[in-house]
Short mmCIF file of C-alpha atoms in Angstrom, two decimals:
data_model
loop_
_atom_site.label_atom_id
_atom_site.label_comp_id
_atom_site.label_asym_id
_atom_site.label_seq_id
_atom_site.Cartn_x
_atom_site.Cartn_y
_atom_site.Cartn_z
CA ALA B 9 154.10 79.09 55.50
CA THR B 10 151.52 79.21 52.78
CA TRP B 11 152.64 78.66 49.20
CA VAL B 12 150.74 79.87 46.19
CA PRO B 13 151.59 78.69 42.64
CA ALA B 14 153.31 81.34 40.54
CA THR B 15 151.05 82.82 37.87
CA ASN B 16 153.80 83.87 35.47
CA THR B 17 155.60 80.58 34.86
CA ALA B 18 157.03 80.33 31.36
CA TYR B 19 156.26 77.58 28.84
CA VAL B 20 156.67 77.28 25.08
CA VAL B 21 154.49 76.22 22.14
CA GLU B 22 156.47 75.15 19.05
CA HIS B 23 154.80 75.12 15.62
CA TYR B 24 156.23 72.72 13.02
CA LEU B 25 155.40 73.02 9.30
CA GLN B 26 155.84 70.19 6.80
CA LYS B 27 158.78 70.72 4.47
CA LEU B 28 158.02 71.38 0.82
CA TYR B 29 159.46 68.26 -0.78
CA ALA B 30 159.65 65.93 2.22
CA ALA B 31 157.32 64.22 4.68
CA ASP B 32 159.11 65.57 7.75
CA TYR B 33 158.64 68.89 9.55
CA GLU B 34 160.73 71.86 10.59
CA LEU B 35 160.29 74.30 13.45
CA SER B 36 158.77 77.43 11.96
CA TYR B 37 157.91 79.59 14.94
CA THR B 38 157.65 79.51 18.71
CA ASP B 39 155.18 81.14 21.12
CA SER B 40 156.62 82.01 24.53
CA LEU B 41 153.73 82.03 27.02
CA THR B 42 153.16 82.11 30.77
CA GLY B 43 150.69 80.38 33.03
CA THR B 44 150.14 79.19 36.57
CA THR B 45 152.57 76.57 37.91
CA GLU B 46 150.98 73.08 38.00
CA ALA B 47 148.01 74.19 35.86
CA THR B 48 147.33 72.39 32.58
CA ALA B 49 148.30 74.37 29.49
CA THR B 50 146.67 73.48 26.18
CA ALA B 51 148.13 74.71 22.90
CA ILE B 52 145.70 76.31 20.48
CA PRO B 53 146.43 75.57 16.81
CA LYS B 54 146.87 78.56 14.55
CA THR B 55 145.49 79.16 11.10
CA VAL B 56 148.48 78.89 8.79
CA THR B 57 147.95 79.70 5.11
CA GLY B 58 148.58 76.63 2.96
CA PHE B 59 148.73 74.22 5.90
CA THR B 60 146.33 72.10 7.95
CA TYR B 61 146.78 71.39 11.64
CA LYS B 62 147.50 67.70 12.14
CA ALA B 63 146.41 66.72 15.66
CA ASP B 64 147.45 63.07 15.35
CA GLU B 65 151.05 63.61 14.16
CA VAL B 66 153.64 61.55 16.02
CA GLY B 67 155.49 63.85 18.40
CA SER B 68 152.54 66.17 19.03
CA VAL B 69 152.24 67.46 22.58
CA VAL B 70 149.01 69.40 22.77
CA SER B 71 148.78 69.86 26.54
CA GLY B 72 150.78 69.40 29.68
CA SER B 73 151.30 70.57 33.25
CA ILE B 74 153.21 73.84 33.60
CA VAL B 75 156.31 73.08 35.65
CA ALA B 76 157.99 75.58 37.92
CA ASP B 77 161.29 75.52 36.01
CA GLY B 78 159.57 76.61 32.76
CA SER B 79 160.58 73.48 30.88
CA LEU B 80 157.13 72.61 29.41
CA VAL B 81 157.26 72.50 25.60
CA LEU B 82 154.08 71.86 23.62
CA LYS B 83 154.44 70.86 19.96
CA LEU B 84 151.93 71.33 17.15
CA TYR B 85 152.33 70.02 13.59
CA TYR B 86 150.83 71.31 10.34
CA SER B 87 150.79 69.35 7.08
CA ARG B 88 151.24 71.12 3.76
CA ASN B 89 148.06 71.34 1.65
CA ASN B 90 148.00 69.93 -1.87
CA TYR B 91 146.17 71.67 -4.68
CA LEU B 92 145.00 70.38 -8.04
CA VAL B 93 146.43 72.10 -11.11
CA SER B 94 144.24 71.47 -14.16
CA PHE B 95 145.00 72.19 -17.79
CA ASN B 96 142.26 73.52 -20.07
CA GLU B 97 143.25 73.17 -23.69
CA ASN B 98 140.95 76.06 -24.55
CA GLY B 99 139.68 74.79 -27.89
CA ASP B 100 139.88 71.58 -29.84
CA GLY B 101 143.23 70.47 -28.43
CA ASN B 102 143.67 66.75 -29.00
CA SER B 103 146.25 66.04 -26.29
CA ALA B 104 144.89 64.75 -23.01
CA THR B 105 146.65 66.66 -20.22
CA GLU B 106 146.04 65.17 -16.78
CA ALA B 107 145.56 67.35 -13.70
CA ILE B 108 148.46 67.31 -11.23
CA SER B 109 148.43 67.52 -7.43
CA VAL B 110 151.01 70.04 -6.19
CA ALA B 111 152.04 70.91 -2.61
CA TYR B 112 151.45 74.46 -1.39
CA MET B 113 154.28 76.71 -2.69
CA GLY B 114 155.54 73.91 -4.94
CA HIS B 115 156.03 74.20 -8.68
CA VAL B 116 154.04 72.33 -11.30
CA SER B 117 155.96 70.74 -14.15
CA GLU B 118 155.09 71.90 -17.63
CA PRO B 119 153.07 69.22 -19.44
CA ALA B 120 153.77 68.00 -22.95
CA THR B 121 152.91 70.59 -25.57
CA PRO B 122 149.30 70.13 -26.68
CA THR B 123 148.33 70.07 -30.34
CA ARG B 124 145.37 71.48 -32.22
CA THR B 125 144.67 71.17 -35.94
CA GLY B 126 145.21 74.48 -37.71
CA TYR B 127 146.84 76.16 -34.72
CA THR B 128 150.24 76.53 -33.06
CA PHE B 129 150.49 76.33 -29.27
CA VAL B 130 151.79 79.60 -27.77
CA ARG B 131 151.82 79.24 -23.96
CA TRP B 132 149.89 78.37 -20.81
CA THR B 133 148.14 81.27 -19.05
CA LYS B 134 146.23 81.96 -15.85
CA GLU B 135 143.08 83.11 -17.67
CA ALA B 136 141.15 81.66 -20.59
CA SER B 137 141.54 85.02 -22.35
CA GLY B 138 145.33 84.71 -22.11
CA GLU B 139 146.46 87.91 -20.39
CA THR B 140 148.90 86.47 -17.84
CA ALA B 141 151.45 83.81 -18.73
CA TRP B 142 152.21 81.07 -16.19
CA THR B 143 155.95 80.67 -15.53
CA PHE B 144 156.49 77.04 -14.59
CA ALA B 145 160.03 77.42 -13.20
CA THR B 146 159.21 80.20 -10.75
CA GLU B 147 155.44 80.38 -10.17
CA PRO B 148 154.40 78.73 -6.87
CA VAL B 149 151.07 76.95 -6.52
CA THR B 150 149.05 78.52 -3.69
CA GLN B 151 145.53 77.28 -4.51
CA ALA B 152 143.63 75.05 -6.91
CA THR B 153 144.51 76.40 -10.34
CA THR B 154 143.42 75.99 -13.93
CA LEU B 155 145.89 76.87 -16.67
CA TYR B 156 144.67 77.64 -20.18
CA ALA B 157 146.36 76.85 -23.48
CA GLN B 158 146.76 79.78 -25.84
CA TRP B 159 146.80 79.22 -29.57
CA GLN B 160 147.75 81.15 -32.67
CA ALA B 161 145.92 80.33 -35.89
CA ASN B 162 148.24 79.01 -38.57
CA THR B 163 148.43 80.95 -41.82
CA TYR B 164 148.77 79.27 -45.16
CA GLU B 165 149.72 80.57 -48.58
CA VAL B 166 147.29 79.44 -51.24
CA HIS B 167 148.16 79.41 -54.96
CA PHE B 168 145.50 79.02 -57.61
CA ASP B 169 146.26 77.28 -60.87
CA LEU B 170 143.57 78.43 -63.26
CA ASN B 171 144.48 75.71 -65.70
CA TYR B 172 143.50 78.03 -68.53
CA GLU B 173 145.33 78.81 -71.73
CA SER B 174 144.76 82.23 -73.13
CA ALA B 175 143.84 82.70 -76.82
CA PRO B 176 146.61 83.94 -79.19
#
């Protein structure tokens, strides 16, 4: 008898993404593939928005021999990207607001309210011109971002004392 390796033997590639607020990973999706029994299968990393393939992660299995029972499982890991969120005080603000590194899809904490002589702070926005407010509690960070302080000029009531006595 002559035996030929099967060409439709199943194997699996599991893709693990880093959790948002933890260093560990969770299974995000699985590719069910087929190949030739006893051939070497090599997993090809995918492009995943907000993540970077991490070839050296403990537990990675990038390649292996396809076994007849379909039990080969390859495992790829992707670390979550971090993005810098900067704060532009958009004027003569005198509070130093440090940039913050935030994980992809994480939320940036609102910094201390900046101050500016003659102005009242209104809000942080996505544009220097102030069209779109940034909502700290719900807005996820998906790229490097600069937030801009928006100010309203203070108004003052001025009274003049002429210090003048009129003639009788």
